[in-house]
Short mmCIF file of C-alpha atoms in Angstrom, two decimals:
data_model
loop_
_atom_site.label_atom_id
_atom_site.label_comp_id
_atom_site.label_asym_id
_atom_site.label_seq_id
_atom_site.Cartn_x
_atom_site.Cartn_y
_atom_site.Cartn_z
CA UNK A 1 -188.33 80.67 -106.08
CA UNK A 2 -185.83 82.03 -109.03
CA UNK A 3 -181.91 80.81 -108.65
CA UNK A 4 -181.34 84.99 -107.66
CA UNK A 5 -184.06 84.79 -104.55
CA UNK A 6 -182.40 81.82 -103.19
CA UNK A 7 -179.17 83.32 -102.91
CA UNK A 8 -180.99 86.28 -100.71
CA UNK A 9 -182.97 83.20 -98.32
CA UNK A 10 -179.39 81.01 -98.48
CA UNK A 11 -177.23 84.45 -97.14
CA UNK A 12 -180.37 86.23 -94.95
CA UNK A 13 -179.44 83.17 -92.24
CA UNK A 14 -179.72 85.67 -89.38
CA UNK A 15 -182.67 87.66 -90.03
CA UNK A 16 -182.13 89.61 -87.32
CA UNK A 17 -178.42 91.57 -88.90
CA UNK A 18 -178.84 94.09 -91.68
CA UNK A 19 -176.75 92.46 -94.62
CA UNK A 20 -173.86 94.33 -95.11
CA UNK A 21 -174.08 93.58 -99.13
CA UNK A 22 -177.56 93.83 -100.66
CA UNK A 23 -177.61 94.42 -103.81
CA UNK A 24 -180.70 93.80 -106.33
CA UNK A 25 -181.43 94.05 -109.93
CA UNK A 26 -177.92 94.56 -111.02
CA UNK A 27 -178.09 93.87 -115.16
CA UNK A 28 -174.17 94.65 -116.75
CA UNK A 29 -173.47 94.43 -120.12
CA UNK A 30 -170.45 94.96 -122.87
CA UNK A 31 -171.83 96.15 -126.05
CA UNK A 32 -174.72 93.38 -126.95
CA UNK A 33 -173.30 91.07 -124.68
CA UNK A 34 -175.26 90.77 -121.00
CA UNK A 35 -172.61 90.08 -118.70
CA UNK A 36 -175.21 90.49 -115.38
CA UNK A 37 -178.54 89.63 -115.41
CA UNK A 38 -180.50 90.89 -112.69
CA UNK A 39 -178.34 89.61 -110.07
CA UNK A 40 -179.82 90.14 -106.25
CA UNK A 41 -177.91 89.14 -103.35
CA UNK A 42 -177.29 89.60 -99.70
CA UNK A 43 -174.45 89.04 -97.85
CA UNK A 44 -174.51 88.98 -93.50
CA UNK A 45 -171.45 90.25 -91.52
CA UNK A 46 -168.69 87.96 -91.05
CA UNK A 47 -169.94 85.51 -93.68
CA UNK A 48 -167.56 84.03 -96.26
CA UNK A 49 -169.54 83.86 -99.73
CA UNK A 50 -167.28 81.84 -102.76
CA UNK A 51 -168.42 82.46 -105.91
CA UNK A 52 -167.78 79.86 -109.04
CA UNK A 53 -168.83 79.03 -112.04
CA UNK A 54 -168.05 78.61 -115.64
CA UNK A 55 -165.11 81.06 -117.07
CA UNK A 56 -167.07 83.99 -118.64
CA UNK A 57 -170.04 83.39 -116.10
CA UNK A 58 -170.05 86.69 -114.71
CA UNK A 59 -168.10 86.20 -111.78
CA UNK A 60 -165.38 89.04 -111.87
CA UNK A 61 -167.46 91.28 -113.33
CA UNK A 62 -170.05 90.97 -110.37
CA UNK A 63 -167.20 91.71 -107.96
CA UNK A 64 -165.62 94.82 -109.84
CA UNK A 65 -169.93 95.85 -109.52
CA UNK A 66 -169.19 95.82 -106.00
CA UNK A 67 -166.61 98.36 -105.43
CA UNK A 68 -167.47 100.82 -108.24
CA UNK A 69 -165.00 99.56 -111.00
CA UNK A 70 -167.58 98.56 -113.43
CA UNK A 71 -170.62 100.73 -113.41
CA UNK A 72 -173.84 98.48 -114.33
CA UNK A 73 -176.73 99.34 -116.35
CA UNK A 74 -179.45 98.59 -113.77
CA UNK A 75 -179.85 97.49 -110.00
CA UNK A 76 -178.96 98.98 -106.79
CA UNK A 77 -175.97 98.17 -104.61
CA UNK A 78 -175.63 98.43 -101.12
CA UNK A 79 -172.46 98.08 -99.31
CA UNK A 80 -171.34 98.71 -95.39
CA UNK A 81 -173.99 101.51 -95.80
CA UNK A 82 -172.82 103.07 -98.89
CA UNK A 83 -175.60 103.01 -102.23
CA UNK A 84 -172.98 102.82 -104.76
CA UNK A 85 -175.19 102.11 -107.70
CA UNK A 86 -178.97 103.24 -108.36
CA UNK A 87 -180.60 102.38 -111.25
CA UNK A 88 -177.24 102.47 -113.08
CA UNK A 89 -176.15 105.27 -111.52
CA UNK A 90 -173.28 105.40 -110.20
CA UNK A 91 -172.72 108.13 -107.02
CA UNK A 92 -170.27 110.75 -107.04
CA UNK A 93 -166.46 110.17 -106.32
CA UNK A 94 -166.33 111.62 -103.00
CA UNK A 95 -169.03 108.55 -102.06
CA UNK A 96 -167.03 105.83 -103.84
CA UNK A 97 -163.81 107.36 -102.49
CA UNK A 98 -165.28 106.78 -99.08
CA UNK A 99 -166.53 103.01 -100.01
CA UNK A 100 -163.06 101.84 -101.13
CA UNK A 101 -161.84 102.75 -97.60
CA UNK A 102 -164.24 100.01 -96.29
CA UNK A 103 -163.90 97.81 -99.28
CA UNK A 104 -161.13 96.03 -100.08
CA UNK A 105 -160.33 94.01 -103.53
CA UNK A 106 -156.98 91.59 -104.00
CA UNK A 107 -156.69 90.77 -107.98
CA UNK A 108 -155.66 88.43 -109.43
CA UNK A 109 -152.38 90.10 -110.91
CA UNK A 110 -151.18 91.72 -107.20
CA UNK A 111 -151.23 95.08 -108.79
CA UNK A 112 -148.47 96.59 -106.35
CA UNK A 113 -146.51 99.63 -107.18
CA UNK A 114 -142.74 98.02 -108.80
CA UNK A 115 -141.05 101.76 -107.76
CA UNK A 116 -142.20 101.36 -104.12
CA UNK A 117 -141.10 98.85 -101.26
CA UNK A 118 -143.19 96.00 -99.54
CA UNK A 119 -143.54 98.72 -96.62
CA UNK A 120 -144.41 101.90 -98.65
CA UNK A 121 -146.76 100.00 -101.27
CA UNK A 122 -148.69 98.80 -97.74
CA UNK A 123 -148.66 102.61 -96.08
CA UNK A 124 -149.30 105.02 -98.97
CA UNK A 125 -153.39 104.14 -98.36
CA UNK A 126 -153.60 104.60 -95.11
CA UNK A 127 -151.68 108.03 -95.24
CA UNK A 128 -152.95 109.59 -98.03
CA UNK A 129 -157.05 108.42 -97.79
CA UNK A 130 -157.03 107.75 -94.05
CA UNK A 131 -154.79 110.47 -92.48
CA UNK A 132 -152.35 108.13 -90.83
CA UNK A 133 -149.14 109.55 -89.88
CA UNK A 134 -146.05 107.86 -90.88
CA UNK A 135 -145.21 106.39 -87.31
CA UNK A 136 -148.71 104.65 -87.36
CA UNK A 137 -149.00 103.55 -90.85
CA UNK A 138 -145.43 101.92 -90.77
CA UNK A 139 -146.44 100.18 -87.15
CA UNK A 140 -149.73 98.71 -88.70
CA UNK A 141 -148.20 97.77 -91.87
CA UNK A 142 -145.19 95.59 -89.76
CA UNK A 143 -147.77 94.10 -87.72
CA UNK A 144 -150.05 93.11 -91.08
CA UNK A 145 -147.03 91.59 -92.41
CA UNK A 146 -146.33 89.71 -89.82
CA UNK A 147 -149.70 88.56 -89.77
CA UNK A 148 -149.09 87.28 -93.86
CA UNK A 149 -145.27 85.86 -92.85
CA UNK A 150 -143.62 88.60 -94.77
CA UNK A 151 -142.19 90.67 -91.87
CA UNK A 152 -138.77 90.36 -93.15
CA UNK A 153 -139.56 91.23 -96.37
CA UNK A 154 -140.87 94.70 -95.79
CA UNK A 155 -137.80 96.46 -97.03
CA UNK A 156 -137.20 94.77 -100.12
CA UNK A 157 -138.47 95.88 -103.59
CA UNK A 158 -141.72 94.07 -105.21
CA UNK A 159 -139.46 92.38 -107.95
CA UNK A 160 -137.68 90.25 -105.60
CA UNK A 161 -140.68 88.62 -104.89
CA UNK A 162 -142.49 85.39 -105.34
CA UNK A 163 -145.86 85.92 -106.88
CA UNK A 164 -147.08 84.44 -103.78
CA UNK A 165 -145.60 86.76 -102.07
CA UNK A 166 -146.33 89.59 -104.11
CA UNK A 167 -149.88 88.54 -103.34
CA UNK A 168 -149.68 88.33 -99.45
CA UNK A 169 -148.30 91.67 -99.57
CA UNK A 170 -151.65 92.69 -101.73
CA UNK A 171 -153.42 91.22 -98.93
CA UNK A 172 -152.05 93.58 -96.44
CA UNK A 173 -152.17 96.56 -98.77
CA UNK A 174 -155.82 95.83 -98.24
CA UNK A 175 -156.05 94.81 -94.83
CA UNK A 176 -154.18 98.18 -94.16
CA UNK A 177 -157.46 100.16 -95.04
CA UNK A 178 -159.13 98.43 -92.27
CA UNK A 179 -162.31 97.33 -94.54
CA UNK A 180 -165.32 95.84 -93.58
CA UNK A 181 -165.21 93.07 -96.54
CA UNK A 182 -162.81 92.01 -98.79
CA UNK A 183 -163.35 91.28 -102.31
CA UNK A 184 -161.24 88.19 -103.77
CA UNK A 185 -160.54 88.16 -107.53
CA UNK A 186 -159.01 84.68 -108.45
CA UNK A 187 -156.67 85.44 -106.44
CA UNK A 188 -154.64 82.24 -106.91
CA UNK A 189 -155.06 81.70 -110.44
CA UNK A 190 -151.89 83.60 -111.64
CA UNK A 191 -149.26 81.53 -109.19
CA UNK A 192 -147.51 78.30 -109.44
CA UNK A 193 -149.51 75.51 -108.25
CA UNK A 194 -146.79 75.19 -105.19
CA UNK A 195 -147.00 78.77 -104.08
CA UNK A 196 -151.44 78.57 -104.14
CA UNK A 197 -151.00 77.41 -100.79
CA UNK A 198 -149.42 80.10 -99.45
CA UNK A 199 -151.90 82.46 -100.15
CA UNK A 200 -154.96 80.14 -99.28
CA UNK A 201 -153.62 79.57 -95.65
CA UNK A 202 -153.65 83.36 -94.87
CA UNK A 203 -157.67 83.77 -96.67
CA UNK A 204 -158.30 81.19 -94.31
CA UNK A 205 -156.85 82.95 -91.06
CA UNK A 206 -158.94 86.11 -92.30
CA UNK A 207 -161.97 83.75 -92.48
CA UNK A 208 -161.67 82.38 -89.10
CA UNK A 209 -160.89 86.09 -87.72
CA UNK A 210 -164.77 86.99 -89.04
CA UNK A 211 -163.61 89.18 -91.96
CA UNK A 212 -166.26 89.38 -94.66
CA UNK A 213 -165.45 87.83 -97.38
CA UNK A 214 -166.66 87.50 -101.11
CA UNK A 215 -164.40 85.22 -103.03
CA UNK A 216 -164.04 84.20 -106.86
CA UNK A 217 -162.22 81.27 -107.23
CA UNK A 218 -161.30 77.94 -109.03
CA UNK A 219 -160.10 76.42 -105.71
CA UNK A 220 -163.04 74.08 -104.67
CA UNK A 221 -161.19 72.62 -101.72
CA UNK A 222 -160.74 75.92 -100.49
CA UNK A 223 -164.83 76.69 -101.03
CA UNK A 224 -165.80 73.16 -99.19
CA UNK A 225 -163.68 74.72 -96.29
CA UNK A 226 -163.95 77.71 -95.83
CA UNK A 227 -167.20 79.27 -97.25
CA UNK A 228 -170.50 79.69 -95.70
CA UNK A 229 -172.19 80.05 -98.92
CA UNK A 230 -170.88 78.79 -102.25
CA UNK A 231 -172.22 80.78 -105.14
CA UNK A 232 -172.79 79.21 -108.38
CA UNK A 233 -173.09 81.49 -111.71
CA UNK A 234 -173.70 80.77 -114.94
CA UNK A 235 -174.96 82.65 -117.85
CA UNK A 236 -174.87 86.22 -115.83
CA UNK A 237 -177.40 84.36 -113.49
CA UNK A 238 -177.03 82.72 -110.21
CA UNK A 239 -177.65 79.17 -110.34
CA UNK A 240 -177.65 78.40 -107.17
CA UNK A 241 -176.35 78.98 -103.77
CA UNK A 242 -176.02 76.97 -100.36
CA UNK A 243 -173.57 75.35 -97.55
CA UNK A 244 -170.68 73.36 -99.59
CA UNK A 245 -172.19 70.41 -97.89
CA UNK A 246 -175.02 71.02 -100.59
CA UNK A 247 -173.83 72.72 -103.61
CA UNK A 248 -170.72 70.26 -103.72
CA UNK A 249 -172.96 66.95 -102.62
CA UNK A 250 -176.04 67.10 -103.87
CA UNK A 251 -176.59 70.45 -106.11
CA UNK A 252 -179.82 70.87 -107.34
CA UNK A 253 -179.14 71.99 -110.87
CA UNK A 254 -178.00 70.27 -114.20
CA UNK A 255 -175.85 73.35 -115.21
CA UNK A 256 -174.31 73.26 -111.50
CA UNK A 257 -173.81 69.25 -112.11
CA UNK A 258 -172.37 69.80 -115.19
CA UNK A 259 -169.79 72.37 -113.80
CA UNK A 260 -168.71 70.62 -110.55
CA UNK A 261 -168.33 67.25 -113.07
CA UNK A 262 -166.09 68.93 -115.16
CA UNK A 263 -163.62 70.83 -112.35
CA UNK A 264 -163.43 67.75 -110.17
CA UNK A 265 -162.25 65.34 -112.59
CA UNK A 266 -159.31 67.70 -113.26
CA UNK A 267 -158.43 67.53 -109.90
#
């Protein structure tokens, strides 16, 4: 069994649900360099996948593959019923237009409009791509940032803000598109170690609410936790992939060794 099929047998748990992710083949590359090579993977509903590995391993490319912000050379990818990519074809913008309203991504930089407020950078999706009148968007936006602790901040401007905060807002922004799985890039990795925490604690209330979740991350307590299947990539190539009992215990794979060796003993 290649690293890539044991990925689809370590996320296919439940046989009996249609993965919500399935994607197979996908091959990515910048110039000469092959970023993805022939990654396949399936992801079940509700499941929390964390992906890690290496820097330049692939990672954040695979997730921007996901949502139609890198278009790959080869595969196909499946998502909540949507074939994004075929063959390296990517579909028109009417069908990626209609994946990002079941898709959402948090980066790593929060990406939030600086001219808008907390409230209006959290409405403007669901009004313009959903239809949402003002009343509504405005009521679900107050109740998602009460969800992320930030219901008194919905009136102030993005530059007052913590970059923890700025973050939890980009949480909502998403959440306020009502997706069916949310895409993590590093999410933490451009905040102070003291505001990480912040931002883990509501990822893990999403997590325990059965969101569908695909996460890149340098936070290994936060994989041992939370995830049903840790990822390993390395190379473009899955490694490996299994319950953090066994990736972070006993992994199977010198490269994966190697890794978890080297980003433990900073910790």
């Amino acid at each position: 069994m290649s690293a890539n099929s044991g990925v689809t047998a370590a996320t296919n748990a439940n046989a009996a649900d249609s993965p919500i992710v399935r994607i197979r083949g996908l091959t990515k590359s910048f110039g000469s360099h092959r970023v993805l090579n022939g990654i396949d993977f399936d992801i079940q509903p509700q499941q929390v996948v964390v992906v890690i590995g290496p820097s330049g391993s692939g990672k954040s490319t695979f997730l921007r593959c996901c949502n139609g912000l890198e278009r790959p050379e080869g595969g196909t990818v499946d998502i909540c019923g949507h074939r994004l990519v075929e063959q390296g074809e990517m579909h028109k913008d009417r069908a990626l237009n209609a994946l990002r309203t079941e898709v959402g991504m948090v980066f790593q930089s929060f990406n939030l409009f600086p001219h808008l407020s907390v409230l209006h950078n959290i409405t403007v999706g669901p009004r313009m791509l959903r239809g949402a009148s003002k009343a509504q968007a405005e009521a679900a936006a107050l109740a998602l940032l009460e969800k992320v602790g930030l219901a008194h901040k919905a009136h102030m401007m993005p530059a007052s803000l913590s970059g923890g905060q700025k973050q939890r807002v980009a949480i909502a922004r998403a959440l306020a598109m009502q997706p069916r799985v949310m895409l993590f890039d590093e999410p933490t990795s451009a905040l102070d170690p003291e505001l990480v925490g912040e931002v883990l604690q509501v990822m893990k209330l999403l997590a325990s609410e059965g969101m569908t979740m695909v996460v890149v991350t340098h936070e290994m307590g936060f994989a041992k936790e939370v995830a049903d299947v840790v990822v390993v990539m390395d190379g473009g190539e899955i490694v490996e992939a299994g319950p953090p009992s066994a990736i972070f215990t006993s992994p199977s794979q010198p490269r994966t060794r190697t890794f978890l060796q080297a980003v433990l003993s900073r910790t």
